Coordinates of C-alpha atoms and ligand atoms in Angstrom, one line a residue:
M1 CA 0.0 0.0 0.0
L2 CA 1.2 3.4 -0.8
D3 CA 1.4 6.3 1.6
R4 CA 3.5 9.3 0.6
N5 CA 5.7 7.6 -2.0
H6 CA 4.8 7.2 -5.6
S7 CA 4.3 3.6 -6.9
R8 CA 7.6 1.8 -7.7
T9 CA 5.6 -1.1 -9.2
A10 CA 4.0 1.3 -11.7
E11 CA 7.5 2.4 -12.7
A12 CA 8.4 -1.3 -13.1
T13 CA 5.5 -2.0 -15.4
A14 CA 6.4 1.0 -17.5
A15 CA 10.0 -0.2 -17.6
I16 CA 8.7 -3.6 -18.9
R17 CA 6.9 -1.8 -21.7
A18 CA 10.0 0.2 -22.5
C19 CA 12.2 -2.9 -22.6
H20 CA 9.7 -4.8 -24.7
L21 CA 9.6 -2.1 -27.3
R22 CA 13.4 -2.1 -27.6
Y23 CA 14.3 -5.8 -27.3
D24 CA 11.4 -8.1 -28.1
T25 CA 10.1 -9.1 -31.5
P26 CA 7.3 -9.4 -32.4
L27 CA 5.6 -6.8 -30.2
V28 CA 2.6 -7.7 -28.0
F29 CA 2.1 -4.1 -27.0
A30 CA 3.8 -1.0 -28.4
D31 CA 4.3 1.9 -26.0
P32 CA 6.7 4.6 -27.4
Y33 CA 6.2 6.8 -24.2
A34 CA 7.0 4.1 -21.6
A35 CA 10.8 5.0 -21.4
Q36 CA 10.0 8.7 -20.8
L37 CA 7.4 7.9 -18.1
T38 CA 9.4 5.3 -16.1
S39 CA 12.1 6.3 -13.5
P40 CA 15.5 7.7 -14.7
L41 CA 17.1 4.5 -13.5
W42 CA 14.8 2.1 -15.4
R43 CA 15.1 4.4 -18.4
A44 CA 18.9 4.0 -18.3
V45 CA 18.6 0.2 -18.0
A46 CA 16.0 0.0 -20.9
S47 CA 18.1 2.2 -23.2
T48 CA 21.5 0.5 -22.5
P49 CA 22.0 -3.0 -23.8
L50 CA 25.0 -3.4 -21.5
L51 CA 22.7 -2.9 -18.5
Y52 CA 19.5 -4.5 -19.9
W53 CA 21.0 -7.9 -20.7
P54 CA 22.8 -8.6 -17.4
I55 CA 20.2 -7.0 -15.2
V56 CA 16.8 -7.6 -16.7
R57 CA 17.5 -10.9 -18.5
G58 CA 20.3 -12.1 -16.1
L59 CA 19.8 -11.0 -12.5
L60 CA 16.0 -10.6 -12.9
G61 CA 15.6 -13.3 -15.6
A62 CA 13.3 -15.5 -13.4
L63 CA 10.7 -12.7 -13.6
R64 CA 10.5 -12.9 -17.4
P65 CA 6.9 -14.3 -17.2
V66 CA 5.9 -11.1 -15.4
H67 CA 6.7 -9.3 -18.7
G68 CA 4.1 -11.5 -20.4
W69 CA 1.5 -10.8 -17.7
I70 CA 1.9 -7.0 -18.0
L71 CA 2.0 -6.9 -21.8
V72 CA -1.0 -9.1 -22.5
R73 CA -2.9 -7.2 -19.9
D74 CA -2.1 -3.9 -21.6
Q75 CA -3.0 -5.1 -25.1
M76 CA -6.2 -6.8 -24.0
T77 CA -7.3 -3.6 -22.3
V78 CA -6.7 -1.7 -25.5
D79 CA -8.5 -4.3 -27.6
D80 CA -11.5 -4.3 -25.3
L81 CA -11.5 -0.5 -25.1
Q82 CA -11.4 -0.2 -28.9
A83 CA -14.3 -2.6 -29.3
Y84 CA -16.2 -0.6 -26.7
V85 CA -15.5 2.7 -28.5
A86 CA -16.6 1.1 -31.8
R87 CA -19.9 0.4 -30.1
G88 CA -20.3 4.1 -29.3
G89 CA -18.6 4.4 -25.8
R90 CA -17.1 7.9 -25.2
Q91 CA -15.7 7.7 -21.6
Y92 CA -12.6 5.9 -20.5
V93 CA -11.7 5.8 -16.8
L94 CA -8.4 4.3 -15.7
L95 CA -8.3 3.5 -12.0
G96 CA -4.7 3.2 -10.7
A97 CA -3.5 4.4 -14.1
G98 CA 0.2 4.4 -13.1
F99 CA 2.4 5.4 -16.1
D100 CA 0.0 4.3 -18.7
S101 CA 0.5 6.4 -21.8
I102 CA -2.8 6.1 -23.7
A103 CA -3.5 9.8 -23.2
L104 CA -0.2 10.6 -25.0
R105 CA -0.6 7.9 -27.7
R106 CA -4.2 8.8 -28.3
P107 CA -4.8 6.6 -31.4
A108 CA -7.2 7.9 -34.0
W109 CA -10.0 5.7 -32.8
L110 CA -10.0 7.4 -29.4
E111 CA -10.7 10.8 -30.9
G112 CA -13.4 12.5 -28.9
V113 CA -13.3 10.0 -26.0
N114 CA -12.9 11.6 -22.6
I115 CA -10.0 10.0 -20.6
V116 CA -10.2 10.2 -16.9
E117 CA -7.2 8.9 -15.0
V118 CA -7.6 8.2 -11.3
D119 CA -4.5 7.3 -9.2
H120 CA -2.8 7.7 -5.9
P121 CA -1.9 11.4 -5.5
A122 CA 1.9 10.7 -5.1
T123 CA 2.0 8.5 -8.3
Q124 CA -0.1 10.9 -10.3
A125 CA 2.0 14.0 -9.4
V126 CA 5.2 12.2 -10.6
K127 CA 3.5 11.1 -13.8
L128 CA 2.2 14.6 -14.7
A129 CA 5.7 16.0 -14.1
R130 CA 7.2 13.4 -16.4
M131 CA 4.5 14.0 -19.0
A132 CA 5.3 17.7 -19.0
R133 CA 9.1 17.0 -19.1
S134 CA 8.6 14.7 -22.1
G135 CA 7.2 17.6 -24.1
A136 CA 3.5 17.1 -23.6
T137 CA 1.5 20.3 -23.5
L138 CA -0.7 20.0 -20.5
P139 CA -3.6 20.0 -20.0
L140 CA -4.2 17.6 -22.9
A141 CA -7.6 17.8 -24.6
D142 CA -10.2 15.4 -23.3
F143 CA -8.0 14.2 -20.5
E144 CA -8.2 14.7 -16.8
A145 CA -6.1 13.4 -13.9
V146 CA -8.0 12.9 -10.6
P147 CA -5.9 12.2 -7.5
I148 CA -7.6 9.6 -5.1
D149 CA -6.2 7.3 -2.5
F150 CA -8.6 4.3 -2.5
E151 CA -7.7 3.6 1.1
R152 CA -8.7 7.0 2.3
E153 CA -10.9 8.7 -0.2
N154 CA -14.1 8.0 -2.0
L155 CA -14.2 7.4 -5.8
H156 CA -17.6 8.9 -5.9
D157 CA -16.6 12.3 -4.4
G158 CA -13.3 12.3 -6.3
L159 CA -15.0 11.9 -9.7
A160 CA -17.8 14.3 -8.7
R161 CA -15.2 17.2 -8.9
S162 CA -14.0 16.1 -12.3
S163 CA -15.3 16.1 -15.9
F164 CA -16.5 12.5 -15.4
N165 CA -20.2 12.2 -16.5
A166 CA -22.0 9.5 -14.5
D167 CA -25.0 9.7 -16.9
A168 CA -22.8 8.4 -19.8
P169 CA -21.6 4.8 -20.0
S170 CA -17.9 4.3 -19.2
F171 CA -15.2 1.8 -19.8
F172 CA -13.4 1.3 -16.4
A173 CA -9.9 -0.3 -16.4
W174 CA -8.5 -1.2 -13.0
Q175 CA -5.4 -3.1 -14.0
G176 CA -2.6 -4.0 -11.6
V177 CA -4.2 -2.6 -8.5
I178 CA -6.7 -4.7 -6.5
Y179 CA -4.2 -7.1 -5.0
Y180 CA -2.5 -4.1 -3.3
L181 CA -5.7 -3.1 -1.7
S182 CA -7.5 -4.2 1.5
S183 CA -10.8 -6.1 1.0
S184 CA -12.7 -3.0 2.4
A185 CA -11.0 -0.6 -0.1
I186 CA -11.9 -3.1 -3.0
A187 CA -15.5 -3.5 -1.9
D188 CA -15.9 0.3 -1.4
T189 CA -14.4 1.2 -4.7
L190 CA -16.5 -1.5 -6.5
R191 CA -19.6 -0.1 -4.8
H192 CA -18.7 3.4 -6.1
I193 CA -18.0 2.0 -9.6
G194 CA -21.4 0.4 -9.5
E195 CA -23.1 3.6 -8.5
L196 CA -21.2 5.6 -11.1
S197 CA -21.8 3.2 -14.0
A198 CA -24.6 4.1 -16.4
P199 CA -26.1 1.1 -18.2
G200 CA -23.8 -0.2 -20.9
S201 CA -20.7 0.4 -18.7
E202 CA -17.9 -2.1 -18.7
L203 CA -15.1 -3.0 -16.2
V204 CA -11.9 -4.9 -16.7
F205 CA -9.4 -5.7 -14.0
D206 CA -6.8 -8.3 -13.2
F207 CA -6.6 -10.3 -10.0
L208 CA -4.3 -12.8 -8.3
L209 CA -5.5 -16.3 -7.4
P210 CA -5.1 -17.6 -3.9
G211 CA -2.5 -20.3 -3.3
F212 CA -4.9 -23.1 -3.2
A213 CA -6.2 -22.2 -6.6
L214 CA -2.8 -22.4 -8.3
Q215 CA -1.8 -25.4 -10.3
Q216 CA 0.8 -27.3 -8.3
G217 CA 4.3 -26.2 -8.8
R218 CA 3.3 -23.3 -11.1
G219 CA 3.2 -20.6 -8.5
H220 CA 6.9 -19.9 -8.1
V221 CA 7.1 -16.8 -10.3
L222 CA 4.1 -15.3 -8.5
S223 CA 5.8 -16.0 -5.1
L224 CA 9.0 -14.4 -6.3
T225 CA 7.1 -11.4 -7.7
R226 CA 5.3 -11.1 -4.3
A227 CA 8.7 -10.9 -2.6
V228 CA 10.0 -8.3 -5.1
T229 CA 7.0 -6.0 -4.9
A230 CA 7.0 -6.2 -1.1
R231 CA 10.6 -4.9 -1.2
M232 CA 9.3 -2.0 -3.3
G233 CA 6.9 -1.3 -0.4
E234 CA 3.8 -2.6 -2.2
R235 CA 2.5 -5.8 -0.8
Y236 CA 0.0 -8.2 -2.3
V237 CA -2.7 -8.4 0.3
S238 CA -5.8 -9.6 -1.6
Y239 CA -6.4 -12.7 -3.6
H240 CA -9.6 -13.8 -5.3
T241 CA -11.2 -16.8 -7.1
P242 CA -13.5 -16.1 -10.0
E243 CA -16.4 -17.1 -7.6
D244 CA -15.4 -14.4 -5.1
L245 CA -15.4 -11.9 -7.9
E246 CA -18.8 -13.0 -9.2
R247 CA -20.2 -12.4 -5.7
L248 CA -18.5 -9.0 -5.3
L249 CA -19.6 -7.8 -8.8
S250 CA -23.2 -8.9 -8.6
A251 CA -23.5 -7.0 -5.2
V252 CA -22.7 -3.8 -7.1
G253 CA -24.9 -4.4 -10.2
Y254 CA -22.2 -5.8 -12.4
E255 CA -22.3 -9.2 -14.2
L256 CA -19.0 -11.1 -14.5
V257 CA -18.9 -11.8 -18.3
D258 CA -15.7 -13.9 -18.3
V259 CA -12.3 -14.5 -16.8
Q260 CA -9.3 -14.6 -19.1
R261 CA -6.6 -16.9 -17.6
D262 CA -2.9 -17.1 -18.4
V263 CA -3.4 -20.0 -20.8
D264 CA -6.1 -18.0 -22.8
L265 CA -3.9 -14.9 -22.9
Q266 CA -0.8 -16.9 -23.8
A267 CA -2.6 -18.5 -26.7
R268 CA -4.2 -15.2 -27.8
Y269 CA -1.1 -12.9 -27.7
C270 CA 2.0 -15.0 -27.4
A271 CA 1.5 -18.1 -29.6
D272 CA 4.1 -18.9 -32.2
R273 CA 6.9 -16.8 -30.7
D274 CA 10.5 -17.8 -31.2
D275 CA 11.6 -16.1 -28.0
D276 CA 11.0 -16.8 -24.3
L277 CA 8.2 -14.4 -23.7
S278 CA 5.5 -16.3 -21.8
V279 CA 2.7 -15.4 -19.5
M280 CA 2.9 -15.8 -15.7
H281 CA 0.7 -18.4 -14.0
G282 CA -1.6 -17.3 -11.1
F283 CA -3.5 -14.2 -12.4
G284 CA -6.7 -13.7 -14.3
I285 CA -8.4 -10.8 -16.0
A286 CA -12.1 -10.3 -15.2
R287 CA -14.4 -8.7 -17.7
A288 CA -17.7 -7.4 -16.3
R289 CA -20.7 -5.5 -17.6
K290 CA -23.2 -3.3 -15.8
C291 CA -26.5 -5.1 -15.6
Ligands
SAM1 C1 1.3 -2.0 -10.5 S1 0.9 -0.4 -10.6 C2 -0.2 -0.5 -12.0 C3 -0.2 0.7 -12.9 C4 -0.9 0.6 -14.2 N1 -2.3 0.3 -14.1 C5 -0.2 -0.4 -15.1 O1 -0.8 -1.4 -15.3 O2 0.9 -0.1 -15.4 C6 -0.3 -0.1 -9.3 C7 -1.0 1.2 -9.3 O3 -2.0 1.2 -8.3 C8 -2.0 2.5 -7.7 N2 -2.4 2.3 -6.3 C9 -1.9 1.5 -5.3 N3 -2.5 1.7 -4.2 C10 -3.4 2.7 -4.4 C11 -4.3 3.4 -3.6 N4 -4.4 3.2 -2.3 N5 -5.1 4.4 -4.1 C12 -4.9 4.7 -5.4 N6 -4.1 4.1 -6.3 C13 -3.3 3.1 -5.7 C14 -0.5 2.9 -7.8 O4 -0.4 4.4 -7.6 C15 -0.1 2.4 -9.2 O5 -0.4 3.4 -10.2

C-alpha cells in the first residue's frame, strides 16, 4: 500500500513496456512513451543493452513471465476499449493508471473519447511532471487526472469534482491494482464504480489467485514477484477466485462476463513466438458489464 511515495511497481510495469519495445520481436504491446514515463534508473537500464541484458535478463531473468503478464494485460485492455468505443462508448476511466500512456498515444479511434485517470496522488504527481518534461503540452484535450487514494478517499466524491459524467456509460480499467488493496477498499471502490456506472458500462481488472487455486508447482514466479513487490513497499494483500469476484460484482450491479486466464492470454497474444516471452501463471483478467 502506498502512503507518501509514488508507486515503484508502476515504474516497473512502464519499464517492462520500454524494454519490450526495444528488445522483443514481435511486439505484443507498443508503447513509445514508456521509457519517458518510467524512472530515470529504469530508463537507463532500458536504453542501454550493456545494462539491460545482465540486469533484466540475467539477474531478474526469473521474472520474465511477469513481462508477459503485463504486456498481455495492456494489449487486452486496449483491444477491449477499442471494441467498446466502436460500439459508441465515449468515456474511459483508468483506476490506478500508473504510467499508462494512452492519453499521449491517443490513437485515432480514441478521438473525442474523454479519458479520466484516477491514481494515488503521489504517483499521479510524478506522472504529470514526467509527461510535462517529455514535451506534452498540459492540459491535454479530453484528458483529466484525478488524485484519489482508494484507502482514504471516495471514488464517488473524487469523480464528482472532475469532468466525469455519471450519466454516460464508461469503460473502467482497473489493472494492476486490486491485489495491493484491502478487501474493504476493494469493496468500497467497487460499490462506487457500480453507482457511477450508467447502463452499458464495462469494467476490466486483473486479480491474483489464492495459493490453493494455483496449479501445483506453477506458483513460483508469483511467489518471487510477491517478494519483489514487497521490497518495493507494495504488498499483495488480496487474492480472489472467480467465484469471489462474481459475488463482489453482482453485489454492485455488475455481471462477470468472463475471466481470461494465463493460458487463454498466452494463446491469444504469445503463440508462435520464437523467443522466451510467456505469461505468468496465477492471475486472471475479469471482464464485467453493468447489468
Ligand atoms: C502495479 S501499478 C499499475 C499501474 C498501471 N495500471 C499499469 O498497469 O501499469 C499499481 C497502481 O496502483 C496504484 N495504487 C496503489 N495503491 C493505491 C491506492 N491506495 N489508491 C490509489 N491508487 C493506488 C498505484 O499508484 C499504481 O499506479
